[in-house]
PDB file of C-alpha atoms and ligand atoms in Angstrom:
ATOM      1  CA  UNK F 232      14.218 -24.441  -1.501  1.00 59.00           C
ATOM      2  CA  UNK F 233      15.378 -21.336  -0.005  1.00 78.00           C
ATOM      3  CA  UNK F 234      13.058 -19.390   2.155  1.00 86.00           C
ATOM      4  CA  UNK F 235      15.205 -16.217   1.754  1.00 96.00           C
ATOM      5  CA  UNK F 236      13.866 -13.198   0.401  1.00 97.00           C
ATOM      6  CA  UNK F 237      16.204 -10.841  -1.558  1.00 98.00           C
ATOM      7  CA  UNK F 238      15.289  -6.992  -1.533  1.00 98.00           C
ATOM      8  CA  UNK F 239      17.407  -5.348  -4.420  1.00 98.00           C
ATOM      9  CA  UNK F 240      17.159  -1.809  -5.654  1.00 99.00           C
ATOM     10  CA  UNK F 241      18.526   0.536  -8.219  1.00 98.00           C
ATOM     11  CA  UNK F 242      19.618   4.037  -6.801  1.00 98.00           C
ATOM     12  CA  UNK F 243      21.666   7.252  -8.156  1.00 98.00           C
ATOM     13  CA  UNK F 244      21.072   9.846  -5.438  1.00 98.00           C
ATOM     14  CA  UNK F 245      20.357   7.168  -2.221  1.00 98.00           C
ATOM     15  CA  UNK F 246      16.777   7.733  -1.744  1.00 98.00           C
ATOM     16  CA  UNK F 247      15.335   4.073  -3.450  1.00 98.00           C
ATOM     17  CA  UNK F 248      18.462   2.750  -1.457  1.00 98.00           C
ATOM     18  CA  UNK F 249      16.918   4.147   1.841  1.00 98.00           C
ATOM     19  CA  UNK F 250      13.161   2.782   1.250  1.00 99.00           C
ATOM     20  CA  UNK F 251      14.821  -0.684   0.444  1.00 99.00           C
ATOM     21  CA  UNK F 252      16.195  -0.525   3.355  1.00 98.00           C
ATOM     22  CA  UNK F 253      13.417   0.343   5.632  1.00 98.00           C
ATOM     23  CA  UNK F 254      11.373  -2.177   3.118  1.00 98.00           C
ATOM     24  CA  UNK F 255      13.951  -4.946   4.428  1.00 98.00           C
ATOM     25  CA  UNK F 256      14.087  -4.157   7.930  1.00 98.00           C
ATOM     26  CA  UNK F 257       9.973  -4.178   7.860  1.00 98.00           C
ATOM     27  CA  UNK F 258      10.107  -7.489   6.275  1.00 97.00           C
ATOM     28  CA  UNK F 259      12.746  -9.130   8.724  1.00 97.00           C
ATOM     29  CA  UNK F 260      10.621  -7.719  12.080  1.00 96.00           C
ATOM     30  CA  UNK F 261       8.031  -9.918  10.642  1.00 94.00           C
ATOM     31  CA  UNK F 262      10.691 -13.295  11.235  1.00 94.00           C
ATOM     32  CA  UNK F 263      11.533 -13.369   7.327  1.00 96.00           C
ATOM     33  CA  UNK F 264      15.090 -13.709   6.582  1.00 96.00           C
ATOM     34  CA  UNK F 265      15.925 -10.936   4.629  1.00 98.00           C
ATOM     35  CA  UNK F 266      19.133 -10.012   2.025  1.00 98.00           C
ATOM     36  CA  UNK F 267      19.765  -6.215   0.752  1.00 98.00           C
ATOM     37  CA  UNK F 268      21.878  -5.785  -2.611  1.00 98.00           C
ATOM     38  CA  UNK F 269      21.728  -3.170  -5.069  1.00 98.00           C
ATOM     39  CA  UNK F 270      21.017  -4.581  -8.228  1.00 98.00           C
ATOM     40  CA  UNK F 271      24.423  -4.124  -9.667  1.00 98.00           C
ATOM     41  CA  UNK F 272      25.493  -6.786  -7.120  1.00 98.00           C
ATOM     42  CA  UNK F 273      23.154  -9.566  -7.860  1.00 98.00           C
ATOM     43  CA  UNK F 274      24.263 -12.359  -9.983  1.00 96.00           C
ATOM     44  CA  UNK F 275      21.612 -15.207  -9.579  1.00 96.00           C
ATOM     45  CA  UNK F 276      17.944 -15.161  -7.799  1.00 97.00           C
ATOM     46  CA  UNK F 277      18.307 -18.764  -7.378  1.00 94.00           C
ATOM     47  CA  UNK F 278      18.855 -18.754  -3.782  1.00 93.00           C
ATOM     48  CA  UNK F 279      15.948 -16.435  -3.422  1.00 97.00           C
ATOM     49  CA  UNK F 280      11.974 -18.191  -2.688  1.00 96.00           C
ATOM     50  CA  UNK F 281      10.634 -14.224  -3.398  1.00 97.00           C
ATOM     51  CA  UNK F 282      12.033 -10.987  -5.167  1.00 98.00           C
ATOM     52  CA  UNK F 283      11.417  -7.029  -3.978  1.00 98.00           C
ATOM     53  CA  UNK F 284      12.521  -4.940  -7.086  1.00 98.00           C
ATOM     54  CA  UNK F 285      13.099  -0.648  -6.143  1.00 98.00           C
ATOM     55  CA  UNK F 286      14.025   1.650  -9.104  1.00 98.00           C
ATOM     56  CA  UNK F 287      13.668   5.429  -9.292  1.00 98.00           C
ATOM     57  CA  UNK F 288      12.194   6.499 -12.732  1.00 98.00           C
ATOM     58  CA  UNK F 289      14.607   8.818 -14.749  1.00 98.00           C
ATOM     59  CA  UNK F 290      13.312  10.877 -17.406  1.00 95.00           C
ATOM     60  CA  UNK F 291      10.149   8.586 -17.643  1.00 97.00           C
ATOM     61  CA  UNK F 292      11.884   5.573 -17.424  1.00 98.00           C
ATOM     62  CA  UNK F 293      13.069   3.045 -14.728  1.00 98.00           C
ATOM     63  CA  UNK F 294      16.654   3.583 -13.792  1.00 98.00           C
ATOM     64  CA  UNK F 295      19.238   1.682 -16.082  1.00 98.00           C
ATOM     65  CA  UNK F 296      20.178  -0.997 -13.705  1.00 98.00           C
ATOM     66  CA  UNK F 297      16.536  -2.323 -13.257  1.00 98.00           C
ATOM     67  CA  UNK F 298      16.035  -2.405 -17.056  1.00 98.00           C
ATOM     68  CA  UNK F 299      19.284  -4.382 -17.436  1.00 98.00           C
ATOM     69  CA  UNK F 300      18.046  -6.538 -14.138  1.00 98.00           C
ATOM     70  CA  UNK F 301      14.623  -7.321 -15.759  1.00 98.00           C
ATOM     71  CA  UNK F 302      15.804  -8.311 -18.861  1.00 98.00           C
ATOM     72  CA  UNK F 303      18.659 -10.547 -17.298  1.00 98.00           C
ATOM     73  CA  UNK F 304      16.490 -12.505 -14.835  1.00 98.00           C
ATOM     74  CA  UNK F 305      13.442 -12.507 -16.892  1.00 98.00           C
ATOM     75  CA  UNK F 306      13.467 -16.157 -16.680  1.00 97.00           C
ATOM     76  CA  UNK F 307      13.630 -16.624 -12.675  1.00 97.00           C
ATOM     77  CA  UNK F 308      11.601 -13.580 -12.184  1.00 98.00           C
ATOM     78  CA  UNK F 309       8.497 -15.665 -13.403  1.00 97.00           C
ATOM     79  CA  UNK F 310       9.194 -18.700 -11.364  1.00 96.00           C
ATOM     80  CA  UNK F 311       8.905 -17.087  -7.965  1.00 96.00           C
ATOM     81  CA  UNK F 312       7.023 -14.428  -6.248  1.00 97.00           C
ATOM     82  CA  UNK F 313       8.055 -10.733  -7.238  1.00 98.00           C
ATOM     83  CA  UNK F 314       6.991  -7.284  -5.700  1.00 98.00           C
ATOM     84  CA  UNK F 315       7.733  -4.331  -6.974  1.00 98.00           C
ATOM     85  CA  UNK F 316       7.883  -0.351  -5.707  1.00 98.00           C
ATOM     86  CA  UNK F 317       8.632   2.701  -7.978  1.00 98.00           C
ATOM     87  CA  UNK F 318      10.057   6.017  -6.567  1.00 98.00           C
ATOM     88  CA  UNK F 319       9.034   9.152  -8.852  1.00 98.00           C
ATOM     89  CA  UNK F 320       7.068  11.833  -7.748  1.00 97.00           C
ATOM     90  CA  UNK F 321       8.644  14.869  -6.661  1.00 97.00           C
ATOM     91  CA  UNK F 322       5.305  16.770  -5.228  1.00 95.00           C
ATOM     92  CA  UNK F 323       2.065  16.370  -3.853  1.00 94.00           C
ATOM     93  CA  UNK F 324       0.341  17.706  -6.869  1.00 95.00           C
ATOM     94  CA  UNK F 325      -2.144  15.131  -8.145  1.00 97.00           C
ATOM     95  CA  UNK F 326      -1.777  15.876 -11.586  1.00 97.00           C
ATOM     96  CA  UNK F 327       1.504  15.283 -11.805  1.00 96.00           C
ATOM     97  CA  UNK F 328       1.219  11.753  -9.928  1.00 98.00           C
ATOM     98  CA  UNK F 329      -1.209  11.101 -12.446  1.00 98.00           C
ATOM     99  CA  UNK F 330       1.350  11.393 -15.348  1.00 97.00           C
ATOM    100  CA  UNK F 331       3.776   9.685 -13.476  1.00 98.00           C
ATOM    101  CA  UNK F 332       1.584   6.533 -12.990  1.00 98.00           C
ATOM    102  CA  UNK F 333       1.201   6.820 -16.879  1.00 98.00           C
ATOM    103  CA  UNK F 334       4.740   6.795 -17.179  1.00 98.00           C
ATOM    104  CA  UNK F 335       4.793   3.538 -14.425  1.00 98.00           C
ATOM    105  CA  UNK F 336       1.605   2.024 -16.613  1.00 98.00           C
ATOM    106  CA  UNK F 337       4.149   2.421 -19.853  1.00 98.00           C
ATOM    107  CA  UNK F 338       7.216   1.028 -18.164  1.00 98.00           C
ATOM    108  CA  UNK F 339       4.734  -1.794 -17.059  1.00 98.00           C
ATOM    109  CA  UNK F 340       3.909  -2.120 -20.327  1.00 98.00           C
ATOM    110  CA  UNK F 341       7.598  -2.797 -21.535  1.00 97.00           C
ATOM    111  CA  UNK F 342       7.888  -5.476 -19.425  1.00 98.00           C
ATOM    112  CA  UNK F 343       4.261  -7.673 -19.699  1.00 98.00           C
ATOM    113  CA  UNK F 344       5.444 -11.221 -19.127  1.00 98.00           C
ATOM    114  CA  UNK F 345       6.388  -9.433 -15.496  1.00 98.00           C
ATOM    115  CA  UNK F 346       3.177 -10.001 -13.113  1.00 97.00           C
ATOM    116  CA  UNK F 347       3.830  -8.733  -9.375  1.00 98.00           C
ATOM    117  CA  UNK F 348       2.408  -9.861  -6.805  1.00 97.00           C
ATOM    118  CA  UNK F 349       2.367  -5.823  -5.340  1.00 98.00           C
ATOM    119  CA  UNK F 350       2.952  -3.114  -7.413  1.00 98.00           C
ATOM    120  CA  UNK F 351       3.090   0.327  -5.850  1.00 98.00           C
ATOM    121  CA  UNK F 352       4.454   4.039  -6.165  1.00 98.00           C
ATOM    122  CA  UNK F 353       6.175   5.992  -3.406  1.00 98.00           C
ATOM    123  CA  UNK F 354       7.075   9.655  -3.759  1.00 98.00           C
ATOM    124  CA  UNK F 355      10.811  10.756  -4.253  1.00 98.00           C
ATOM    125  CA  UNK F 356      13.279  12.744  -3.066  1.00 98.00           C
ATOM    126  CA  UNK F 357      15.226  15.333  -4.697  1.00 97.00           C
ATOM    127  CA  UNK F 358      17.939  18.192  -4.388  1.00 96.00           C
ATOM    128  CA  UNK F 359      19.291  20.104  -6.776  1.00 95.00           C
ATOM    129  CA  UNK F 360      22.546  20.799  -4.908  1.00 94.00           C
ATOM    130  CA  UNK F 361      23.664  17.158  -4.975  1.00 95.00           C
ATOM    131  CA  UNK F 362      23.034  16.517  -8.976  1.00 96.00           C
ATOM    132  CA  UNK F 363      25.807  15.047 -11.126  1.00 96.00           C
ATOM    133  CA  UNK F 364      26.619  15.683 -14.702  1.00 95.00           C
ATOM    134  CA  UNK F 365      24.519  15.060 -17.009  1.00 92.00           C
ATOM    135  CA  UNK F 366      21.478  15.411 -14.642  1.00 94.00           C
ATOM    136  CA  UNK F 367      22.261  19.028 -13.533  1.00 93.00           C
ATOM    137  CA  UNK F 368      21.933  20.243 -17.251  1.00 91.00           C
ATOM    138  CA  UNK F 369      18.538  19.079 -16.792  1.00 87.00           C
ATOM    139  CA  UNK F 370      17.227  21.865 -14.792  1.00 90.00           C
ATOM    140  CA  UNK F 371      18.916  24.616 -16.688  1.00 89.00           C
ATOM    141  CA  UNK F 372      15.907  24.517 -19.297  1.00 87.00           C
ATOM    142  CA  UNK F 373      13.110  25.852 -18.579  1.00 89.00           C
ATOM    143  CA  UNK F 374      10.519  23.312 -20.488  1.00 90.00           C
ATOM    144  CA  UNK F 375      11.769  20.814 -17.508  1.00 90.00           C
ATOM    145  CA  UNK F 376       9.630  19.796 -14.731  1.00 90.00           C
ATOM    146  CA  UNK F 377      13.109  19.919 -12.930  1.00 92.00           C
ATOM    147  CA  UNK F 378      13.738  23.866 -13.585  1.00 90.00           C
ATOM    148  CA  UNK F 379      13.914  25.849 -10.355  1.00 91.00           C
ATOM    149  CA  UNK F 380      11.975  22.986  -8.381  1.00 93.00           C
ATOM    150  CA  UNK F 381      13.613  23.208  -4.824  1.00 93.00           C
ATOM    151  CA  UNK F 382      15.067  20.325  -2.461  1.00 95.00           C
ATOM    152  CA  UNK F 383      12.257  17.782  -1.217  1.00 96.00           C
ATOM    153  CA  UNK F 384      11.505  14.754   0.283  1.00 98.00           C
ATOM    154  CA  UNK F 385       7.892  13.631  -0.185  1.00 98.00           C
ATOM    155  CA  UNK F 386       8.571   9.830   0.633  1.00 98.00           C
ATOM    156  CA  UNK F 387       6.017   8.832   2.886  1.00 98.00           C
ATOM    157  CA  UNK F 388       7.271   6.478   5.248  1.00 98.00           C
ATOM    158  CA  UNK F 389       4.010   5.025   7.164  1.00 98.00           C
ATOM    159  CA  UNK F 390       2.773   4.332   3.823  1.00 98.00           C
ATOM    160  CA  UNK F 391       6.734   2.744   2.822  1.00 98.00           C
ATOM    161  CA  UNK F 392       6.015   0.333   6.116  1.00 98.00           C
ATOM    162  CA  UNK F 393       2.573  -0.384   5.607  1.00 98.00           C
ATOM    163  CA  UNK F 394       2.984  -1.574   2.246  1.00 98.00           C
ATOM    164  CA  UNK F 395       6.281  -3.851   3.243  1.00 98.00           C
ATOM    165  CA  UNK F 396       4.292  -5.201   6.001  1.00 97.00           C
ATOM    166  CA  UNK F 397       1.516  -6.635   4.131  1.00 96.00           C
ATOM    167  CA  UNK F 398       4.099  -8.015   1.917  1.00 96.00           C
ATOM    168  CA  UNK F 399       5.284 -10.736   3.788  1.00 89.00           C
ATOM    169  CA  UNK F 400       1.692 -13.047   3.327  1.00 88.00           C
ATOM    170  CA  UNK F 401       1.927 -12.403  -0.821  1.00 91.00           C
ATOM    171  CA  UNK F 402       5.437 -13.370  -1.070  1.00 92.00           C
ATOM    172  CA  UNK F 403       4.825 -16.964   0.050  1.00 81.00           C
ATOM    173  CA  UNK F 404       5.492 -19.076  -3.268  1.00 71.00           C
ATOM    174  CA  UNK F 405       2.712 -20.491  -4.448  1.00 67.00           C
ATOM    175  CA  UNK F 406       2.274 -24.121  -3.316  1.00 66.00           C
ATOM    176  CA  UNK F 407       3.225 -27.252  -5.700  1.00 63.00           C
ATOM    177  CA  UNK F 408       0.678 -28.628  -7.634  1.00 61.00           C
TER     178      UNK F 408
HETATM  179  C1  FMN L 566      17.327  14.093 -13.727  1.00 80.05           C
HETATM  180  C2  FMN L 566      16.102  13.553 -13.041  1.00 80.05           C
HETATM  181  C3  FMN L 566      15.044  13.065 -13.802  1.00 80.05           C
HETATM  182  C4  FMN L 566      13.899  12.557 -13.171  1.00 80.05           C
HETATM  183  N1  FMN L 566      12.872  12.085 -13.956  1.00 80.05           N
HETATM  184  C5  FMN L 566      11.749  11.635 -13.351  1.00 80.05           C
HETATM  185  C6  FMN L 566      10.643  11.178 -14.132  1.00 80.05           C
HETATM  186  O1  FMN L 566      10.661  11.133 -15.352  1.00 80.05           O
HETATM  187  N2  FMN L 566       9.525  10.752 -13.483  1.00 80.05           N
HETATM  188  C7  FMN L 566       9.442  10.770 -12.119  1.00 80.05           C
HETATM  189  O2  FMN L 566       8.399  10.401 -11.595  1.00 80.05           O
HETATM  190  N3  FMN L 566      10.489  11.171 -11.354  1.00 80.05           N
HETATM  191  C8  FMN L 566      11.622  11.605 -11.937  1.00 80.05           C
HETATM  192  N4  FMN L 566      12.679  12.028 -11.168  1.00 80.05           N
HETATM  193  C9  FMN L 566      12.585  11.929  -9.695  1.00 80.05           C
HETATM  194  C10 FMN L 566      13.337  10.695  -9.151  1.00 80.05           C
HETATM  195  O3  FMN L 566      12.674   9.505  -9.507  1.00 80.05           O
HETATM  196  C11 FMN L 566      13.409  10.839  -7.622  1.00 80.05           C
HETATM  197  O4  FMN L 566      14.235  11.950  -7.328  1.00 80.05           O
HETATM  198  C12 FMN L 566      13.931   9.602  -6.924  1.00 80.05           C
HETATM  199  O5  FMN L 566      13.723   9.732  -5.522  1.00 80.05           O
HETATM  200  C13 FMN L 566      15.417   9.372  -7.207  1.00 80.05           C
HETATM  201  O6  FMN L 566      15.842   8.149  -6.663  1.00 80.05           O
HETATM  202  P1  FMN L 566      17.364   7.868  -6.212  1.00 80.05           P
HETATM  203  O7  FMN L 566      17.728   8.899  -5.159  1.00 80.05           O
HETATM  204  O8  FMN L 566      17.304   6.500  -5.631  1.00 80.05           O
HETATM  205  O9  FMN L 566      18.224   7.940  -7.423  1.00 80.05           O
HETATM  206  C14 FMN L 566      13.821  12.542 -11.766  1.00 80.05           C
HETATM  207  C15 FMN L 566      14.898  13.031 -10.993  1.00 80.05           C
HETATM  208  C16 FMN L 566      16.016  13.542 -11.628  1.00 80.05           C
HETATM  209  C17 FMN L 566      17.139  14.085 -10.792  1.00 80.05           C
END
């Protein structure tokens, strides 16, 4: 069997794209070998002995391309060792990580026969400047978390690494019985 680990990730505005990517790099200074593909690119997880999974969540959901990944590899996703990190939060504001790890507890929820071996939640980033259609008409209204919230960048990268290095012991597949 394959002793490759794949590290996929669905992305709109680049920021899950970047964490996979330090996620990776933090995984293949530990000796693993290492492949990064967005999701949109994977066709089979056979070749893979372990799975990290990134999505952003949209709108209290995870972004398309996971949802349509999850459901499509449902069956080798329970056969081998998967971890998964969320981006979301957009502050620092406990409340509102609080009812984003509800949202993250519902999109869990969606997807039960799914057991991770490391779960997690990393802050986001967001700019207003850079938002495409439809996701601009988002902040116009005012009952929108989104509405006048400047540009930021709350990803916290020491805690990104640490959690990708203590990855690499919990993705070993479990041994034959
Ligand atoms: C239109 C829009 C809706 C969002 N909805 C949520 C949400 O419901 N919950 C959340 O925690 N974050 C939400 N976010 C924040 C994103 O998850 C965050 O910006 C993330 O870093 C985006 O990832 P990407 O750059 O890889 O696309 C939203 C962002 C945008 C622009």
């Amino acid at each position: 069997m394959s002793t490759s680990i794949l590290v996929t990730y669905a992305s709109r505005y680049g920021s899950t794209k970047e964490v996979a990517e330090v996620v990776a790099a933090t995984l293949r200074e530990q000796g693993l070998t290492v492949e990064l593909l967005p999701m949109r690119q994977v066709t089979a997880l056979a070749d893979y002995a372990a799975v990290v999974l990134g999505a952003p969540l949209y709108i209290g959901h995870w972004h398309k391309d996971a949802q349509k990944f999850l459901a499509k590899h449902r069956e080798t996703l329970t056969q081998r060792p998967v971890a998964l990190f969320t981006l979301g939060p957009l502050g620092k504001d406990e409340k509102e990580w609080e009812g984003v790890r509800t949202q993250l507890e519902q999109q869990m929820a969606q997807v039960a026969w799914l057991k991770p071996v490391a779960q997690t939640l990393f802050g986001g980033r967001y700019d207003p400047a850079r938002l495409r259609f439809p996701d601009n008409l988002l902040t116009w209204f005012p009952a929108t978390p989104l509405h006048q919230l400047p540009a930021g960048d709350v990803r916290d990268w020491a805690a990104i690494r640490a959690w990708a290095g203590g990855l690499a012991a919990q993705l070993q597949p479990a041994p034959a019985r």
